[in-house]
Coordinates of C-alpha atoms in Angstrom, one line a residue:
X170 CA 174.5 -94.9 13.5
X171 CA 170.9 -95.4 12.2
X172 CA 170.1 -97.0 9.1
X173 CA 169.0 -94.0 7.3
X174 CA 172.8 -92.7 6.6
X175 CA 172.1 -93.9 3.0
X176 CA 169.6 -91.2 2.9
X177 CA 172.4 -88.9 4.0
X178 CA 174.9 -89.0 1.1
X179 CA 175.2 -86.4 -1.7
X180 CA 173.6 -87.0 -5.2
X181 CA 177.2 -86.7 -6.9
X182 CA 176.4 -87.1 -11.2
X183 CA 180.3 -87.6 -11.4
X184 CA 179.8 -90.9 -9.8
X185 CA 179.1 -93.8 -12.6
X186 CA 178.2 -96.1 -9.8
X187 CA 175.3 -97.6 -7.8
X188 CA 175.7 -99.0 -3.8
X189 CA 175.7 -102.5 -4.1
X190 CA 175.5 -102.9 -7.9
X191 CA 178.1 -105.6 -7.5
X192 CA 176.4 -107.7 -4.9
X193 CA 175.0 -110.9 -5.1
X194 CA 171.7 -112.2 -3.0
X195 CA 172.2 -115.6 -2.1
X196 CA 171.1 -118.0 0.3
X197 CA 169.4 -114.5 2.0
X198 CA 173.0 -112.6 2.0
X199 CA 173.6 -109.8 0.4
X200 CA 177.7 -109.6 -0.2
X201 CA 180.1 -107.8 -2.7
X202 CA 181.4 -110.3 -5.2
X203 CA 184.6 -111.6 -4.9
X204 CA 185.3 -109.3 -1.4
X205 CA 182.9 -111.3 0.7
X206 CA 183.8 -114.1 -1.0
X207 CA 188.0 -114.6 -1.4
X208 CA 188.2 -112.8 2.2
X209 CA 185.6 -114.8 3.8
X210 CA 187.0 -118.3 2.3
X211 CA 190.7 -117.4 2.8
X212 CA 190.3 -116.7 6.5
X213 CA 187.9 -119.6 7.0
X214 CA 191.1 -121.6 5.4
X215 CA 193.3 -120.0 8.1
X216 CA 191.6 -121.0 11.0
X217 CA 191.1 -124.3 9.9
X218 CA 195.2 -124.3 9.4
X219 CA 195.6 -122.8 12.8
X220 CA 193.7 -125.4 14.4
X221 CA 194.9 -128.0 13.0
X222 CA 198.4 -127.5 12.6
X223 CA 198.8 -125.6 15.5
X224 CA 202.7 -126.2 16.5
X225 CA 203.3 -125.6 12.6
X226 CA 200.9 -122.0 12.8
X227 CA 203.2 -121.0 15.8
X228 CA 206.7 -121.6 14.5
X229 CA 205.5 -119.5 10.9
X230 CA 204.1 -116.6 13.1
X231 CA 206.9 -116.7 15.4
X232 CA 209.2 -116.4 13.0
X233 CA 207.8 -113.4 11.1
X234 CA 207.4 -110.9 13.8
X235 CA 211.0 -110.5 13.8
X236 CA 211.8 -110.9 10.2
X237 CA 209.5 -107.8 9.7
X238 CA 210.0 -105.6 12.8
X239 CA 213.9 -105.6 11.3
X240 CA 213.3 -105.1 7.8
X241 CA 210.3 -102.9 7.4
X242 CA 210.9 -100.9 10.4
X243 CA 211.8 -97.3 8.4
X244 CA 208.0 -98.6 6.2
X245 CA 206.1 -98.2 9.8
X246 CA 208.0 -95.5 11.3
X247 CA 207.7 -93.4 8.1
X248 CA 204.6 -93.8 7.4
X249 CA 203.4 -92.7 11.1
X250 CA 205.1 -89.6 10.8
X251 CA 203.7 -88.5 7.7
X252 CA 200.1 -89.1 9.2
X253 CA 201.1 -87.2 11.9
X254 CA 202.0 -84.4 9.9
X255 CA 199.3 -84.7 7.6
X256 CA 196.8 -84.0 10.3
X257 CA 199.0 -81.2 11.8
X258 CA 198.4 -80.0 8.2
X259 CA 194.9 -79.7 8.3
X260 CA 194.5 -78.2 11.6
X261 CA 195.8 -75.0 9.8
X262 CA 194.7 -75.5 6.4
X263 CA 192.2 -74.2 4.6
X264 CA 190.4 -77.4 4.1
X265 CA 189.8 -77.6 7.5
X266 CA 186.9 -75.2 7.0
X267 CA 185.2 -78.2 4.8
X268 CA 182.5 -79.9 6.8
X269 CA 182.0 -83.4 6.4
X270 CA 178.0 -84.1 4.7
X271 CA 178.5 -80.7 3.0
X272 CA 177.5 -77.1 4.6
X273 CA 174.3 -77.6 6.3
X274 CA 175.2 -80.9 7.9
X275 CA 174.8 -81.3 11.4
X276 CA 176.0 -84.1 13.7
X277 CA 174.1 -87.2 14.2
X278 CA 175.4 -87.4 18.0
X279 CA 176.7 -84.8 20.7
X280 CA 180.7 -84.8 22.2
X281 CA 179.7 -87.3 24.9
X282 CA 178.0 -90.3 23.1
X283 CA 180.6 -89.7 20.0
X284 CA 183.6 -89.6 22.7
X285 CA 182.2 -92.2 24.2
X286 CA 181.7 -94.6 20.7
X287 CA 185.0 -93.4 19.8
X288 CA 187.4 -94.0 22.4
X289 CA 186.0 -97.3 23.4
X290 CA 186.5 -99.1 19.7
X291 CA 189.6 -96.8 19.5
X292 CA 191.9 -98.6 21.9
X293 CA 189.6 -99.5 25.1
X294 CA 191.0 -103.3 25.7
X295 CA 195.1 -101.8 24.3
X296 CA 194.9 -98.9 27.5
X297 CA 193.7 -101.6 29.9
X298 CA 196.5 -104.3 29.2
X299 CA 199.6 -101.5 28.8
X300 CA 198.0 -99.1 31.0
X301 CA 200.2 -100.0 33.8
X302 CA 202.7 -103.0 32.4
X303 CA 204.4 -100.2 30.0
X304 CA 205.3 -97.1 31.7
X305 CA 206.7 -100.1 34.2
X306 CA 208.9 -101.8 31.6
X307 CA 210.2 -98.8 30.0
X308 CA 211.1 -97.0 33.3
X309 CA 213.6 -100.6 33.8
X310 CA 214.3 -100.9 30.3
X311 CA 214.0 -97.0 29.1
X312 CA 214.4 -96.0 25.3
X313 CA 217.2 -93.8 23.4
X314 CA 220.1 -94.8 25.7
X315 CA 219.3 -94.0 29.2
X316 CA 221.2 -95.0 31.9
X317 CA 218.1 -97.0 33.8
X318 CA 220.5 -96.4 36.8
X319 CA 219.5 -92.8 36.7
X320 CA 215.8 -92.7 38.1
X321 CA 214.6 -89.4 37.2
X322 CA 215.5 -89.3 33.2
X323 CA 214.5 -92.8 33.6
X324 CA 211.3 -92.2 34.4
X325 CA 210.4 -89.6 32.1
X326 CA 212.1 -91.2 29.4
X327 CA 209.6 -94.6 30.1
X328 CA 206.9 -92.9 30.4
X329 CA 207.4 -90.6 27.1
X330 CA 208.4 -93.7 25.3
X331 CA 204.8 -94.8 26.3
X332 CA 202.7 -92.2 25.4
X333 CA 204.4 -92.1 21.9
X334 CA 202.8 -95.4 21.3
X335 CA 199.3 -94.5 22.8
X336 CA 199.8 -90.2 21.9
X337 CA 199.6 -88.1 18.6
X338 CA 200.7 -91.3 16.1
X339 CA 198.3 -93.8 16.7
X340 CA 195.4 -91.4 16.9
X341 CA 196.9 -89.7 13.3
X342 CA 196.6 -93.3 11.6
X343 CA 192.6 -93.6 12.7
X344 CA 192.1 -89.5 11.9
X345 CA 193.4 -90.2 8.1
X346 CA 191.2 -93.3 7.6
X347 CA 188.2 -91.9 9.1
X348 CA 188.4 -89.1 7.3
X349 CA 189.1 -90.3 4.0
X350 CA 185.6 -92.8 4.3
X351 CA 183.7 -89.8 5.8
X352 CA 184.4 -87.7 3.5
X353 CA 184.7 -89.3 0.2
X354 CA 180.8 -91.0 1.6
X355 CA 179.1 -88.0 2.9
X356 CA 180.5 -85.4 0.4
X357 CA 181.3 -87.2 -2.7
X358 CA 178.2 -89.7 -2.8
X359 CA 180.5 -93.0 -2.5
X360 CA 179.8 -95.7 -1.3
X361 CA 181.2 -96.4 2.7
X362 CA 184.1 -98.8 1.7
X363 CA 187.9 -98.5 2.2
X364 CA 188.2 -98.4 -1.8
X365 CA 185.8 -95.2 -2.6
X366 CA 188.8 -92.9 -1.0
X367 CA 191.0 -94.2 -4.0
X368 CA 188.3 -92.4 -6.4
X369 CA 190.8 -89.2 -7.1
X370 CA 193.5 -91.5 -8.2
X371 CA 191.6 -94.5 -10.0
X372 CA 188.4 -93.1 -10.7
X373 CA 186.1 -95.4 -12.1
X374 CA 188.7 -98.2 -11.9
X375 CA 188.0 -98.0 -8.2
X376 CA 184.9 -100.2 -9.0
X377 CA 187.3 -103.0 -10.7
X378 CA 189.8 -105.6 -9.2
X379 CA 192.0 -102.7 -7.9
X380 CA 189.1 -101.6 -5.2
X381 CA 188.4 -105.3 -5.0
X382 CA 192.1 -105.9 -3.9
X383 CA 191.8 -103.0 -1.3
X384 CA 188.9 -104.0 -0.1
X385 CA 190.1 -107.6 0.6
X386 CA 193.5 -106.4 2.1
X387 CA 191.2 -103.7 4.9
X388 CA 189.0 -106.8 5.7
X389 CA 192.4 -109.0 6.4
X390 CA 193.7 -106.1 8.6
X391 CA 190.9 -105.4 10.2
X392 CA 190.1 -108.7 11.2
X393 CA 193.8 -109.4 12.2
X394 CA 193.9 -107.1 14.0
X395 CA 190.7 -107.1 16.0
X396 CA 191.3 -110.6 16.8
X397 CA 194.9 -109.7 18.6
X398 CA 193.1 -107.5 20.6
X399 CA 190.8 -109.9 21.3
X400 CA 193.5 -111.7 22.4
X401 CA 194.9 -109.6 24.6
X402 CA 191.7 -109.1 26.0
X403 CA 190.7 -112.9 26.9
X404 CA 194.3 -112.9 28.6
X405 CA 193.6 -110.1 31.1
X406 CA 189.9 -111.0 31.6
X407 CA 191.4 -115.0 32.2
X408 CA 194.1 -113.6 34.5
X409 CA 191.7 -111.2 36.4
X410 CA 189.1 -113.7 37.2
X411 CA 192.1 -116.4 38.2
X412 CA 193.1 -113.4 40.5
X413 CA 189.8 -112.8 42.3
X414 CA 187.9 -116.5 42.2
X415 CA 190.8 -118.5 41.5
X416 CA 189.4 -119.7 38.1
X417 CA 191.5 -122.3 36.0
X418 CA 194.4 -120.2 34.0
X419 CA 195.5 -121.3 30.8
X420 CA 194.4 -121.2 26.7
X421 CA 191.1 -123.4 27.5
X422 CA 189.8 -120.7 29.8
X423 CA 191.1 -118.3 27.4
X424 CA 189.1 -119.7 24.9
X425 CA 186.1 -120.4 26.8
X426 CA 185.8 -116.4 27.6
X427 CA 185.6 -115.5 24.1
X428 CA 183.0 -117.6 23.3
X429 CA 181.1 -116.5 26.0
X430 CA 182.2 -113.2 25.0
X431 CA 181.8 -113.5 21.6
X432 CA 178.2 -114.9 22.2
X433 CA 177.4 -111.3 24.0
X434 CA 178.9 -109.4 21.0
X435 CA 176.7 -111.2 19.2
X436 CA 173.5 -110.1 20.9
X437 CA 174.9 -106.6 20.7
X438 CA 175.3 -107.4 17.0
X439 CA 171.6 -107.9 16.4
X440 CA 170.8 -104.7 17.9
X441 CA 172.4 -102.3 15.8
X442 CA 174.9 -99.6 16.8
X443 CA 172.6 -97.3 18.2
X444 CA 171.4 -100.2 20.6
X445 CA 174.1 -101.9 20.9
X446 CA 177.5 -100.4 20.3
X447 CA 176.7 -97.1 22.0
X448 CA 175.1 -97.8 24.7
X449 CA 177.5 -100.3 25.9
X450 CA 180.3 -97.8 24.8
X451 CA 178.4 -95.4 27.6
X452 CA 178.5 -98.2 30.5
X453 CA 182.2 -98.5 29.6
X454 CA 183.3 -94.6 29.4
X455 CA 181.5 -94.4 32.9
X456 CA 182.9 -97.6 34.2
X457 CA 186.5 -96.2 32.7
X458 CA 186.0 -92.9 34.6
X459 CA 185.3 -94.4 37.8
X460 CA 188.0 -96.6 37.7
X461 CA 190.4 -93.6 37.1
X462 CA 189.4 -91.3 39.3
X463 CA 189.4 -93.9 42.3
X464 CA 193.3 -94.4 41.3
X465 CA 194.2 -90.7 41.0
X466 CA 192.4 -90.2 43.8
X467 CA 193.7 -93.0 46.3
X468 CA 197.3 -92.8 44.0
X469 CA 197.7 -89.3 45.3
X470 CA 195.9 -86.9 43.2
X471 CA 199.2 -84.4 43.7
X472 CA 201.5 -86.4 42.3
X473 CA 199.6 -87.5 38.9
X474 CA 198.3 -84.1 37.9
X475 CA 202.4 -83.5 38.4
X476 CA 203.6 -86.4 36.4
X477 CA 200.6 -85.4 34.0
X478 CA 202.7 -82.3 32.6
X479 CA 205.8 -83.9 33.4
X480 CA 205.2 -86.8 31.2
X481 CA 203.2 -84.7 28.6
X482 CA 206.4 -82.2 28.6
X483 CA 209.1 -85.3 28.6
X484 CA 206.7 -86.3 25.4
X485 CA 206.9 -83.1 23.5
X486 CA 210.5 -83.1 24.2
X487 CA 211.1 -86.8 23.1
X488 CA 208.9 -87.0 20.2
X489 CA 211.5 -86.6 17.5
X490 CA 214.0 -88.8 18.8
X491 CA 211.5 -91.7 19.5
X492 CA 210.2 -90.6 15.8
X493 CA 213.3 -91.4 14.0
X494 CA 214.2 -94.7 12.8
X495 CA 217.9 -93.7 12.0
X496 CA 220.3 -94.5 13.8
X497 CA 219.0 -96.3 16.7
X498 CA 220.7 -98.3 19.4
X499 CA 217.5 -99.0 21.2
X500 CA 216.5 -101.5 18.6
X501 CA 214.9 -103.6 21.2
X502 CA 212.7 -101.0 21.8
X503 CA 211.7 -99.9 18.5
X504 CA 211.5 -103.0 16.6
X505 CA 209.8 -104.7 20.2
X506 CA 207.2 -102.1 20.6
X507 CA 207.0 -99.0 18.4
X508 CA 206.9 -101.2 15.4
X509 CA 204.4 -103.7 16.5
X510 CA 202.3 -100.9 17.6
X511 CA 202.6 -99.2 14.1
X512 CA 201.6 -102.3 12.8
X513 CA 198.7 -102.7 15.0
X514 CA 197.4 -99.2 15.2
X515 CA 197.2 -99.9 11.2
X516 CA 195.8 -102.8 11.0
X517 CA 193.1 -101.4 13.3
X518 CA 192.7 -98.7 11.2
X519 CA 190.1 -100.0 8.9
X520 CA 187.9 -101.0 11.8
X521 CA 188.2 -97.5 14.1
X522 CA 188.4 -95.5 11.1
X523 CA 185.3 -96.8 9.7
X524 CA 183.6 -96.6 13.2
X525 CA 184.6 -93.1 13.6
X526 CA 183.8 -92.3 10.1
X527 CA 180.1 -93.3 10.4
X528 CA 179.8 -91.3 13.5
X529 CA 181.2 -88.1 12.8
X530 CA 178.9 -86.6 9.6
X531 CA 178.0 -82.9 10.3
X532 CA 181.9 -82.4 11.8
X533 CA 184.3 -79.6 10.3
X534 CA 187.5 -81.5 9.1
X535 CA 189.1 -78.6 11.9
X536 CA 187.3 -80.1 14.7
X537 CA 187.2 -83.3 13.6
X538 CA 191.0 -83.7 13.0
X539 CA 190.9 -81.9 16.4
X540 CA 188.6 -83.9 18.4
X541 CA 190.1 -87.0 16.7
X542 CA 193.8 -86.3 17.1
X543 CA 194.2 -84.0 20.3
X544 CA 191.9 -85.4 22.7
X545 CA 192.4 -88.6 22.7
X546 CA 196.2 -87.8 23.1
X547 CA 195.8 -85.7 26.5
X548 CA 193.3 -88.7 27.6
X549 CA 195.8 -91.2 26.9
X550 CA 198.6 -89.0 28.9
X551 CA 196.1 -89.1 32.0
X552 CA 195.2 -92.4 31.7
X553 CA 199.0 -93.9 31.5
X554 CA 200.0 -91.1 34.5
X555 CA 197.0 -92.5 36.6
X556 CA 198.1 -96.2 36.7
X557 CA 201.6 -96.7 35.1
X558 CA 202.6 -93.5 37.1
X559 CA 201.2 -95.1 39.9
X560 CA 202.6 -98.2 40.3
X561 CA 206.4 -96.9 39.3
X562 CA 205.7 -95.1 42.5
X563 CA 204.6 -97.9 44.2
X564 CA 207.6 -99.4 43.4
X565 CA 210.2 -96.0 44.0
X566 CA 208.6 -94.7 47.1
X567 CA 207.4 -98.1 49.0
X568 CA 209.6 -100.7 47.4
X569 CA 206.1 -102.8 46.3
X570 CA 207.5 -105.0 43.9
X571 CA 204.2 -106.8 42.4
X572 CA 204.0 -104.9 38.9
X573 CA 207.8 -105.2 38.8
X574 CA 207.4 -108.7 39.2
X575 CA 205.1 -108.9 36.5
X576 CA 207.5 -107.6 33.9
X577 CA 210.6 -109.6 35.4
X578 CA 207.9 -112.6 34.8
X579 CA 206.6 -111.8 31.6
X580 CA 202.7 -112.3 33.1
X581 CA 201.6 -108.5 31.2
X582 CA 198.4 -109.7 32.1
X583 CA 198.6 -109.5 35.5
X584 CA 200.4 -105.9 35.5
X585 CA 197.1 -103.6 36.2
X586 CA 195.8 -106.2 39.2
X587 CA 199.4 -106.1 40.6
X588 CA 198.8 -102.5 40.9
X589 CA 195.4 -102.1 42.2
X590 CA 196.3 -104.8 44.6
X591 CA 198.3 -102.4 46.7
X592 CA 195.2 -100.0 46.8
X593 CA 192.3 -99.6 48.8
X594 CA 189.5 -101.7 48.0
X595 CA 191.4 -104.1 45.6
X596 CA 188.5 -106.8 45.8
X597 CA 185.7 -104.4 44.1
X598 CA 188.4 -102.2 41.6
X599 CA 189.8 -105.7 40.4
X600 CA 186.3 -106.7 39.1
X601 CA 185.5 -103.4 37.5
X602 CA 188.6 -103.6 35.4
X603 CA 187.4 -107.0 34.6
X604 CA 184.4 -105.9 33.3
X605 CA 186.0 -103.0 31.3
X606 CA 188.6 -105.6 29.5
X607 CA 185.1 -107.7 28.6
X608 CA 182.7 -104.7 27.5
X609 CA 185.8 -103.3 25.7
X610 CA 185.9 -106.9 23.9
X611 CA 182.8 -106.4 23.2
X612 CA 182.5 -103.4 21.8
X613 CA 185.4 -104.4 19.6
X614 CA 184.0 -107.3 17.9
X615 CA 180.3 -105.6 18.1
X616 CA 182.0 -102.7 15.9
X617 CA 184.4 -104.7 14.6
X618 CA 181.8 -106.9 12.6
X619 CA 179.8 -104.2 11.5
X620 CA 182.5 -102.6 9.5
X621 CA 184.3 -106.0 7.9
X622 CA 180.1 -106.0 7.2
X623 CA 180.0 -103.2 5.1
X624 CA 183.4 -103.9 3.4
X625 CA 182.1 -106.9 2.2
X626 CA 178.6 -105.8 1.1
X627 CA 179.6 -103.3 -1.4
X628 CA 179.0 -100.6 1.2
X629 CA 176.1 -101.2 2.0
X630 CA 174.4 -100.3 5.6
X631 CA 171.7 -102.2 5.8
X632 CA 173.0 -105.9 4.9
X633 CA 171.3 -108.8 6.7
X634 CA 172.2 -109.4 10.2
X635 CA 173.6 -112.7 9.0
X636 CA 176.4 -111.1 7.6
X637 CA 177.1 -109.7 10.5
X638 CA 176.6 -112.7 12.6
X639 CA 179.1 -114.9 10.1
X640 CA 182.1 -111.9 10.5
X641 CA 181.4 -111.4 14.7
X642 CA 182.0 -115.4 14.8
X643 CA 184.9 -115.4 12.9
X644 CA 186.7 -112.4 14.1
X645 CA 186.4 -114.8 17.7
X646 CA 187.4 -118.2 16.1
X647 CA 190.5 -115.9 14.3
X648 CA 191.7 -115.1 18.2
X649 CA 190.9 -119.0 19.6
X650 CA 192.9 -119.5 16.4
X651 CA 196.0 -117.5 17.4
X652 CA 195.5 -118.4 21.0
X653 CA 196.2 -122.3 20.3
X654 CA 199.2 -121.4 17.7
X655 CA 201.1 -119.3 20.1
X656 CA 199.5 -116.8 22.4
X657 CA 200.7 -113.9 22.6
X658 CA 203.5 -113.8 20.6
X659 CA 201.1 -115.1 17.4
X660 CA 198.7 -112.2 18.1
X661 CA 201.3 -109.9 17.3
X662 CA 203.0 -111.5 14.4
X663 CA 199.6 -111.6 12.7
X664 CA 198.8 -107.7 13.2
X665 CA 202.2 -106.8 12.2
X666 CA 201.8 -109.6 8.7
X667 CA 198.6 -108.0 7.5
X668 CA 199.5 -104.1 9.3
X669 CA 202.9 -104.2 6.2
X670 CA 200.6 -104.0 3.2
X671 CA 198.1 -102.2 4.4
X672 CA 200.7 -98.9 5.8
X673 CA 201.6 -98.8 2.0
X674 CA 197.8 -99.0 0.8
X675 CA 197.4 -95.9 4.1
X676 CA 200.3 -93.9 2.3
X677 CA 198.9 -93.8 -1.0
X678 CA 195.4 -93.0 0.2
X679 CA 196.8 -90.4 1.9
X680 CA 197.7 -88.3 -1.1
X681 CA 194.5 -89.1 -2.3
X682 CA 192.3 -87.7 0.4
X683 CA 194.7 -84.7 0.1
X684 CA 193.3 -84.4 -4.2
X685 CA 189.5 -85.0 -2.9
X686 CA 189.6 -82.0 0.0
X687 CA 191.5 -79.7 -2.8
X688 CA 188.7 -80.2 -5.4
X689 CA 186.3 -79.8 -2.8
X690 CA 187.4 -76.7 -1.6
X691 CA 187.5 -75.4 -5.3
X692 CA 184.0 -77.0 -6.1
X693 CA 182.8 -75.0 -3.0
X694 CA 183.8 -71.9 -3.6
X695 CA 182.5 -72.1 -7.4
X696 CA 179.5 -73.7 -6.4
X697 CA 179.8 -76.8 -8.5
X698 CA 179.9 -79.2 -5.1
X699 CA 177.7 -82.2 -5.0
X700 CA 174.1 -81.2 -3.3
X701 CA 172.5 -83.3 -0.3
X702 CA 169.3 -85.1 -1.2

């Protein structure tokens, strides 16, 4: 988004506060004091820990994961659901008539660049490592009690327990936040932090160590959780280019792709989001839509747009089950995957909500919540038809074992190259999902900088490209970090550790984005709403 969104923001005389009153200039920064400050220095602190107390790092994180999937699982799942229902909410509400920069706004992009910008920080590099390893797993180890002897409920079972973790829930998580900062920024005249959507409930005691502690717990998530995706990412691209060139595996190479990675991001960095984030969101949607029309086409077209409305059907019809934390006997499943994936999905949320938030002035809330909920669901049904669909076929109908094999050896990373290996023209599709992971990491820490930026600069959108520099590098030496004190395993302990607090900060700010559109709606209709300048 350009830089003149400050210009943008409604004149709102209710507001006893100035963007970037609390900052400090130093050294050439310009940073939110203490945010910048305690959340900078504390993670600084944790990578130095990580690093050098590695096998200590691992054994802490390993043992949380577990301890908090068990215990808090009814604190994720809960809180999902009411998202989801929340949104639901406002597609028939009368607030979804409110339109986000007041009346006359119009949008600063058209439906292809916003898609575009939107999906790829949304879950680009998540769709690319579970894309085809899930549906996989969960059609040999399928959720709720099915008998995986029994192929056909096993099947649908698998792949509706996949899209519920890429469908409606995720996508409800990113809708609230986004919302909430869009709005309470471009109607209400605050200032494009996590804490401003807290001004119905704390008012002007947003400003004071309560926004400060909000503020310092979205930075922790984001960052968190942006670095297990980062993760993730370095893993596939590290087993992809071992697959095709026969590259070194292991954590070193791991670690040498995200600097090199990182050191891109950073170029991407300097050039703003209009320069830099969407256009190389652009390259990837093409790149994306290439890739998945090659495997739906060479897959057997037939047979996905079938197991499209099969799997979409098996979803509606499993949604409540997989939705109910009571009473399970699948704990495996949930407490493995749907509760990691809650955690994740919220820790992201500061970063994609945020992203989309800055994006998507001159939107009703109707069509945003629409755009923002719906779409992205069906996408995500395609996407996980075209290539987990695909290679549980593979496997049914030829007997090719090689994604199989990757689950049975615990290598995810290997799961979508498995699959494209027994397609045409495995050389060139192999490298294009190679670039996708890296553009997608990218993307991530391009975007991904730019909001812990504003966070911790008062809300400010103009902040020295230092700042931005400082939070890209870090978000890179967090996931080198994790890498060395456990891999995989350590990525997801730390986005399920910072995702706990942050679902209960999501909850509360729920009910207070539902008090701002209320009084907007009332301020509208008596004409008493804040004006644009």
């Amino acid at each position: 988004m350009s830089e003149d969104v400050a210009e943008k923001v409604p004149d709102n005389p209710d507001v006893d506060y100035e963007i970037g009153q609390d900052n400090i200039q130093i050294f050439g920064l310009d940073i939110h004091n203490p945010v910048f400050a305690v959340s900078g220095g504390i993670i600084v602190l944790f990578v130095i820990y990580a690093m050098l107390f590695s096998t200590h790092a691992e054994h802490m994180l390993g043992d949380l994961r577990p301890w908090i999937t068990s215990t808090f699982d009814w604190v994720f799942m809960g809180a999902g659901n009411i998202f989801v229902l929340f949104c639901l909410f406002l597609l028939v509400s009368p607030w979804g008539r409110i339109r986000l920069g007041g009346p006359d706004a119009v949008p600063d992009y058209g439906y292809g660049g916003w898609f575009a910008m939107l999906f790829a920080a949304g879950m680009g590099i998540g769709l690319m490592f579970f894309g085809v390893l899930e549906p996989m797993y969960h059609f040999q180890n399928p959720p709720l009690g099915v008998d995986p002897a029994d192929t056909q409920r096993a099947v649908a079972a698998g792949m509706a327990g996949t899209i519920f973790h890429w469908g409606l829930h995720p996508w409800a998580i990113y809708a609230v936040v986004a919302l909430a900062l869009a709005f309470f920024t471009f109607n209400r005249g605050l200032p494009l932090t996590i804490r401003s959507a807290f001004y119905p409930l704390l008012g002007n005691r947003v400003w004071g160590w309560p926004g400060d502690l909000i503020d310092i717990l979205a930075v922790f998530a984001t960052l968190f959780g942006l670095a297990t995706s980062l993760g993730l990412g370095a893993q596939q691209a590290g087993a992809g280019l071992n697959y095709l060139f026969d590259t070194p595996e292991g954590v070193l190479t791991q670690v040498v792709l995200i600097i090199g990675i990182t050191t891109v991001a950073l170029i991407s960095v300097m050039r703003g989001l209009d320069g830099g984030v969407k256009r190389l969101s652009e390259i990837n949607m093409v790149l994306a839509l290439v890739l998945l029309i090659f495997v739906i086409a060479v897959g057997g077209a037939l047979e996905v747009f079938t197991g499209f409305f099969g799997a979409a059907a098996a979803y509606a019809r499993e949604i409540v089950p997989l939705s109910n934390p009571i009473g399970r006997e699948d704990t495996d499943f949930m407490h493995g995957w749907t509760t990691f994936y809650w955690a994740w999905w919220i820790s992201w949320s500061p970063f994609v909500g945020m992203f989309i938030a800055r994006v998507s002035r001159g939107r009703t809330v109707r069509e945003f919540v629409t755009c923002v909920l719906l779409v992205p669901t069906v996408v995500s049904i395609l996407w996980m038809t075209a290539f987990g669909g695909t290679a549980v076929r593979q496997y049914l109908n030829t007997g090719y074992e090689g994604v199989a094999k990757t689950v049975s050896d615990y290598t995810p990373e290997l799961s979508l190259f498995a699959m494209l290996e027994a397609l045409p023209l495995t050389a060139v599709t192999s490298f294009i999902g190679i670039v996708l992971v890296i553009v997608f990491f990218v993307t991530s820490s391009d975007s991904g900088s730019l909001v812990i930026d504003t966070i911790t600069a008062g809300g400010k959108l103009d902040a020295p490209v230092a700042q931005r520099v400082f939070w890209c590098t870090f978000e890179g030496l967090v996931a080198i970090a994790l890498l060395v004190g456990g891999g995989l395993a350590s990525l997801q302990a730390a986005a399920i550790t910072t995702g706990l607090p942050f679902a209960i900060v999501l909850l509360i700010l729920t009910f207070s984005v539902a008090l701002g559109l209320r009084n907007e709606l009332r301020e509208q209709k008596a004409g008493t709403a804040p004006t644009q300048t």
